[in-house]
Amino acid sequence: MTKETQSKQILRYLRSGRTITSMEAFRKFNITCLSERIRDCRKEHNIRTTMVTKNKKRFAEYKLIKS
C-alpha cells in the first residue's frame, strides 16, 4: 500500500472546503513545513493565502479556490 504524500493530504483536506494553517497541519498531519507543501500544490491548483492575526500572532491561512 502506498502512503499518501503530504501534498495530497493537504489537497484532500482543502478540497473539503476547509482552510488550513501551519499549526493545524502539524496537529492533523504532522507536517512541519506547510508553506513548502502549499508551494508544491500551487503548481496545479489555485490556493489563496490570507494573513490572520489572533492573540497578537500573525500567520497564514490557506484555502483552495475552486475553478
GROMACS .gro file of N, CA and C in nm:
model
  201
    1MET      N    1   0.084  -0.118   0.000
    1MET     CA    2   0.000   0.000   0.000
    1MET      C    3   0.089   0.125   0.000
    2THR      N    4   0.060   0.219  -0.088
    2THR     CA    5   0.138   0.341  -0.100
    2THR      C    6   0.089   0.445  -0.001
    3LYS      N    7   0.183   0.506   0.068
    3LYS     CA    8   0.149   0.612   0.163
    3LYS      C    9   0.117   0.740   0.087
    4GLU      N   10   0.013   0.808   0.130
    4GLU     CA   11  -0.028   0.933   0.068
    4GLU      C   12   0.076   1.042   0.098
    5THR      N   13   0.114   1.119  -0.004
    5THR     CA   14   0.213   1.225   0.018
    5THR      C   15   0.152   1.337   0.102
    6GLN      N   16   0.238   1.418   0.159
    6GLN     CA   17   0.190   1.530   0.240
    6GLN      C   18   0.110   1.628   0.155
    7SER      N   19   0.154   1.652   0.033
    7SER     CA   20   0.081   1.743  -0.055
    7SER      C   21  -0.058   1.691  -0.084
    8LYS      N   22  -0.070   1.562  -0.107
    8LYS     CA   23  -0.202   1.504  -0.133
    8LYS      C   24  -0.290   1.509  -0.009
    9GLN      N   25  -0.231   1.492   0.108
    9GLN     CA   26  -0.309   1.504   0.232
    9GLN      C   27  -0.366   1.645   0.245
   10ILE      N   28  -0.283   1.744   0.218
   10ILE     CA   29  -0.325   1.884   0.227
   10ILE      C   30  -0.434   1.912   0.124
   11LEU      N   31  -0.416   1.868   0.000
   11LEU     CA   32  -0.517   1.891  -0.103
   11LEU      C   33  -0.649   1.825  -0.068
   12ARG      N   34  -0.645   1.704  -0.018
   12ARG     CA   35  -0.768   1.635   0.022
   12ARG      C   36  -0.841   1.716   0.129
   13TYR      N   37  -0.766   1.766   0.224
   13TYR     CA   38  -0.823   1.845   0.332
   13TYR      C   39  -0.883   1.976   0.279
   14LEU      N   40  -0.811   2.045   0.191
   14LEU     CA   41  -0.860   2.171   0.135
   14LEU      C   42  -0.980   2.150   0.043
   15ARG      N   43  -0.984   2.040  -0.028
   15ARG     CA   44  -1.097   2.011  -0.117
   15ARG      C   45  -1.228   1.995  -0.042
   16SER      N   46  -1.221   1.967   0.085
   16SER     CA   47  -1.343   1.953   0.166
   16SER      C   48  -1.402   2.089   0.202
   17GLY      N   49  -1.337   2.198   0.156
   17GLY     CA   50  -1.388   2.332   0.180
   17GLY      C   51  -1.330   2.399   0.303
   18ARG      N   52  -1.238   2.332   0.370
   18ARG     CA   53  -1.177   2.389   0.491
   18ARG      C   54  -1.052   2.470   0.456
   19THR      N   55  -1.011   2.552   0.552
   19THR     CA   56  -0.885   2.623   0.543
   19THR      C   57  -0.785   2.551   0.633
   20ILE      N   58  -0.657   2.584   0.615
   20ILE     CA   59  -0.556   2.521   0.700
   20ILE      C   60  -0.445   2.621   0.733
   21THR      N   61  -0.394   2.609   0.853
   21THR     CA   62  -0.281   2.689   0.899
   21THR      C   63  -0.166   2.594   0.931
   22SER      N   64  -0.049   2.649   0.956
   22SER     CA   65   0.067   2.566   0.990
   22SER      C   66   0.042   2.483   1.116
   23MET      N   67  -0.020   2.543   1.216
   23MET     CA   68  -0.046   2.470   1.340
   23MET      C   69  -0.143   2.354   1.317
   24GLU      N   70  -0.247   2.378   1.235
   24GLU     CA   71  -0.341   2.271   1.205
   24GLU      C   72  -0.273   2.159   1.127
   25ALA      N   73  -0.187   2.196   1.032
   25ALA     CA   74  -0.116   2.096   0.952
   25ALA      C   75  -0.027   2.009   1.040
   26PHE      N   76   0.036   2.072   1.138
   26PHE     CA   77   0.120   1.995   1.229
   26PHE      C   78   0.036   1.901   1.316
   27ARG      N   79  -0.073   1.952   1.370
   27ARG     CA   80  -0.158   1.870   1.458
   27ARG      C   81  -0.226   1.756   1.384
   28LYS      N   82  -0.277   1.783   1.264
   28LYS     CA   83  -0.355   1.683   1.192
   28LYS      C   84  -0.269   1.585   1.112
   29PHE      N   85  -0.160   1.636   1.054
   29PHE     CA   86  -0.082   1.554   0.960
   29PHE      C   87   0.065   1.541   0.996
   30ASN      N   88   0.108   1.606   1.104
   30ASN     CA   89   0.248   1.605   1.145
   30ASN      C   90   0.338   1.668   1.038
   31ILE      N   91   0.285   1.770   0.969
   31ILE     CA   92   0.359   1.841   0.865
   31ILE      C   93   0.419   1.966   0.928
   32THR      N   94   0.551   1.979   0.919
   32THR     CA   95   0.618   2.092   0.985
   32THR      C   96   0.646   2.209   0.892
   33CYS      N   97   0.639   2.189   0.763
   33CYS     CA   98   0.668   2.297   0.669
   33CYS      C   99   0.554   2.310   0.567
   34LEU      N  100   0.442   2.359   0.615
   34LEU     CA  101   0.322   2.370   0.530
   34LEU      C  102   0.346   2.460   0.409
   35SER      N  103   0.418   2.568   0.425
   35SER     CA  104   0.439   2.660   0.313
   35SER      C  105   0.504   2.590   0.193
   36GLU      N  106   0.592   2.497   0.218
   36GLU     CA  107   0.655   2.422   0.108
   36GLU      C  108   0.554   2.330   0.039
   37ARG      N  109   0.469   2.266   0.115
   37ARG     CA  110   0.367   2.179   0.057
   37ARG      C  111   0.266   2.260  -0.022
   38ILE      N  112   0.232   2.378   0.028
   38ILE     CA  113   0.140   2.467  -0.045
   38ILE      C  114   0.203   2.510  -0.176
   39ARG      N  115   0.331   2.541  -0.172
   39ARG     CA  116   0.403   2.579  -0.295
   39ARG      C  117   0.395   2.467  -0.399
   40ASP      N  118   0.413   2.343  -0.353
   40ASP     CA  119   0.401   2.229  -0.444
   40ASP      C  120   0.260   2.218  -0.502
   41CYS      N  121   0.161   2.238  -0.418
   41CYS     CA  122   0.020   2.227  -0.461
   41CYS      C  123  -0.018   2.337  -0.559
   42ARG      N  124   0.042   2.453  -0.545
   42ARG     CA  125   0.010   2.567  -0.632
   42ARG      C  126   0.052   2.544  -0.776
   43LYS      N  127   0.135   2.447  -0.801
   43LYS     CA  128   0.176   2.417  -0.938
   43LYS      C  129   0.057   2.375  -1.023
   44GLU      N  130  -0.046   2.317  -0.957
   44GLU     CA  131  -0.163   2.268  -1.030
   44GLU      C  132  -0.296   2.320  -0.975
   45HIS      N  133  -0.293   2.392  -0.865
   45HIS     CA  134  -0.417   2.438  -0.802
   45HIS      C  135  -0.407   2.584  -0.761
   46ASN      N  136  -0.522   2.649  -0.755
   46ASN     CA  137  -0.529   2.788  -0.712
   46ASN      C  138  -0.556   2.791  -0.562
   47ILE      N  139  -0.459   2.835  -0.486
   47ILE     CA  140  -0.471   2.840  -0.340
   47ILE      C  141  -0.450   2.983  -0.294
   48ARG      N  142  -0.547   3.033  -0.216
   48ARG     CA  143  -0.541   3.170  -0.165
   48ARG      C  144  -0.476   3.171  -0.027
   49THR      N  145  -0.392   3.270  -0.005
   49THR     CA  146  -0.330   3.291   0.126
   49THR      C  147  -0.391   3.415   0.189
   50THR      N  148  -0.436   3.400   0.314
   50THR     CA  149  -0.486   3.513   0.391
   50THR      C  150  -0.403   3.522   0.517
   51MET      N  151  -0.354   3.642   0.546
   51MET     CA  152  -0.280   3.662   0.670
   51MET      C  153  -0.380   3.692   0.781
   52VAL      N  154  -0.369   3.618   0.891
   52VAL     CA  155  -0.462   3.626   1.004
   52VAL      C  156  -0.383   3.668   1.128
   53THR      N  157  -0.445   3.753   1.210
   53THR     CA  158  -0.387   3.791   1.338
   53THR      C  159  -0.480   3.742   1.448
   54LYS      N  160  -0.423   3.665   1.539
   54LYS     CA  161  -0.501   3.610   1.650
   54LYS      C  162  -0.410   3.606   1.773
   55ASN      N  163  -0.459   3.658   1.884
   55ASN     CA  164  -0.380   3.663   2.008
   55ASN      C  165  -0.243   3.729   1.985
   56LYS      N  166  -0.244   3.837   1.907
   56LYS     CA  167  -0.123   3.914   1.876
   56LYS      C  168  -0.019   3.836   1.796
   57LYS      N  169  -0.060   3.727   1.735
   57LYS     CA  170   0.028   3.647   1.650
   57LYS      C  171  -0.027   3.652   1.507
   58ARG      N  172   0.062   3.659   1.411
   58ARG     CA  173   0.022   3.666   1.271
   58ARG      C  174   0.069   3.540   1.199
   59PHE      N  175  -0.023   3.482   1.119
   59PHE     CA  176   0.009   3.359   1.049
   59PHE      C  177  -0.073   3.348   0.922
   60ALA      N  178  -0.031   3.260   0.833
   60ALA     CA  179  -0.100   3.241   0.705
   60ALA      C  180  -0.207   3.134   0.719
   61GLU      N  181  -0.317   3.157   0.648
   61GLU     CA  182  -0.426   3.059   0.639
   61GLU      C  183  -0.449   3.034   0.491
   62TYR      N  184  -0.455   2.908   0.451
   62TYR     CA  185  -0.463   2.872   0.310
   62TYR      C  186  -0.600   2.814   0.278
   63LYS      N  187  -0.650   2.847   0.157
   63LYS     CA  188  -0.780   2.797   0.112
   63LYS      C  189  -0.771   2.765  -0.036
   64LEU      N  190  -0.827   2.652  -0.075
   64LEU     CA  191  -0.832   2.612  -0.215
   64LEU      C  192  -0.944   2.689  -0.283
   65ILE      N  193  -0.912   2.754  -0.394
   65ILE     CA  194  -1.012   2.826  -0.473
   65ILE      C  195  -1.052   2.735  -0.588
   66LYS      N  196  -1.178   2.694  -0.584
   66LYS     CA  197  -1.226   2.602  -0.689
   66LYS      C  198  -1.257   2.681  -0.814
   67SER      N  199  -1.214   2.626  -0.928
   67SER     CA  200  -1.237   2.697  -1.054
   67SER      C  201  -1.359   2.647  -1.125
   0.00000   0.00000   0.00000
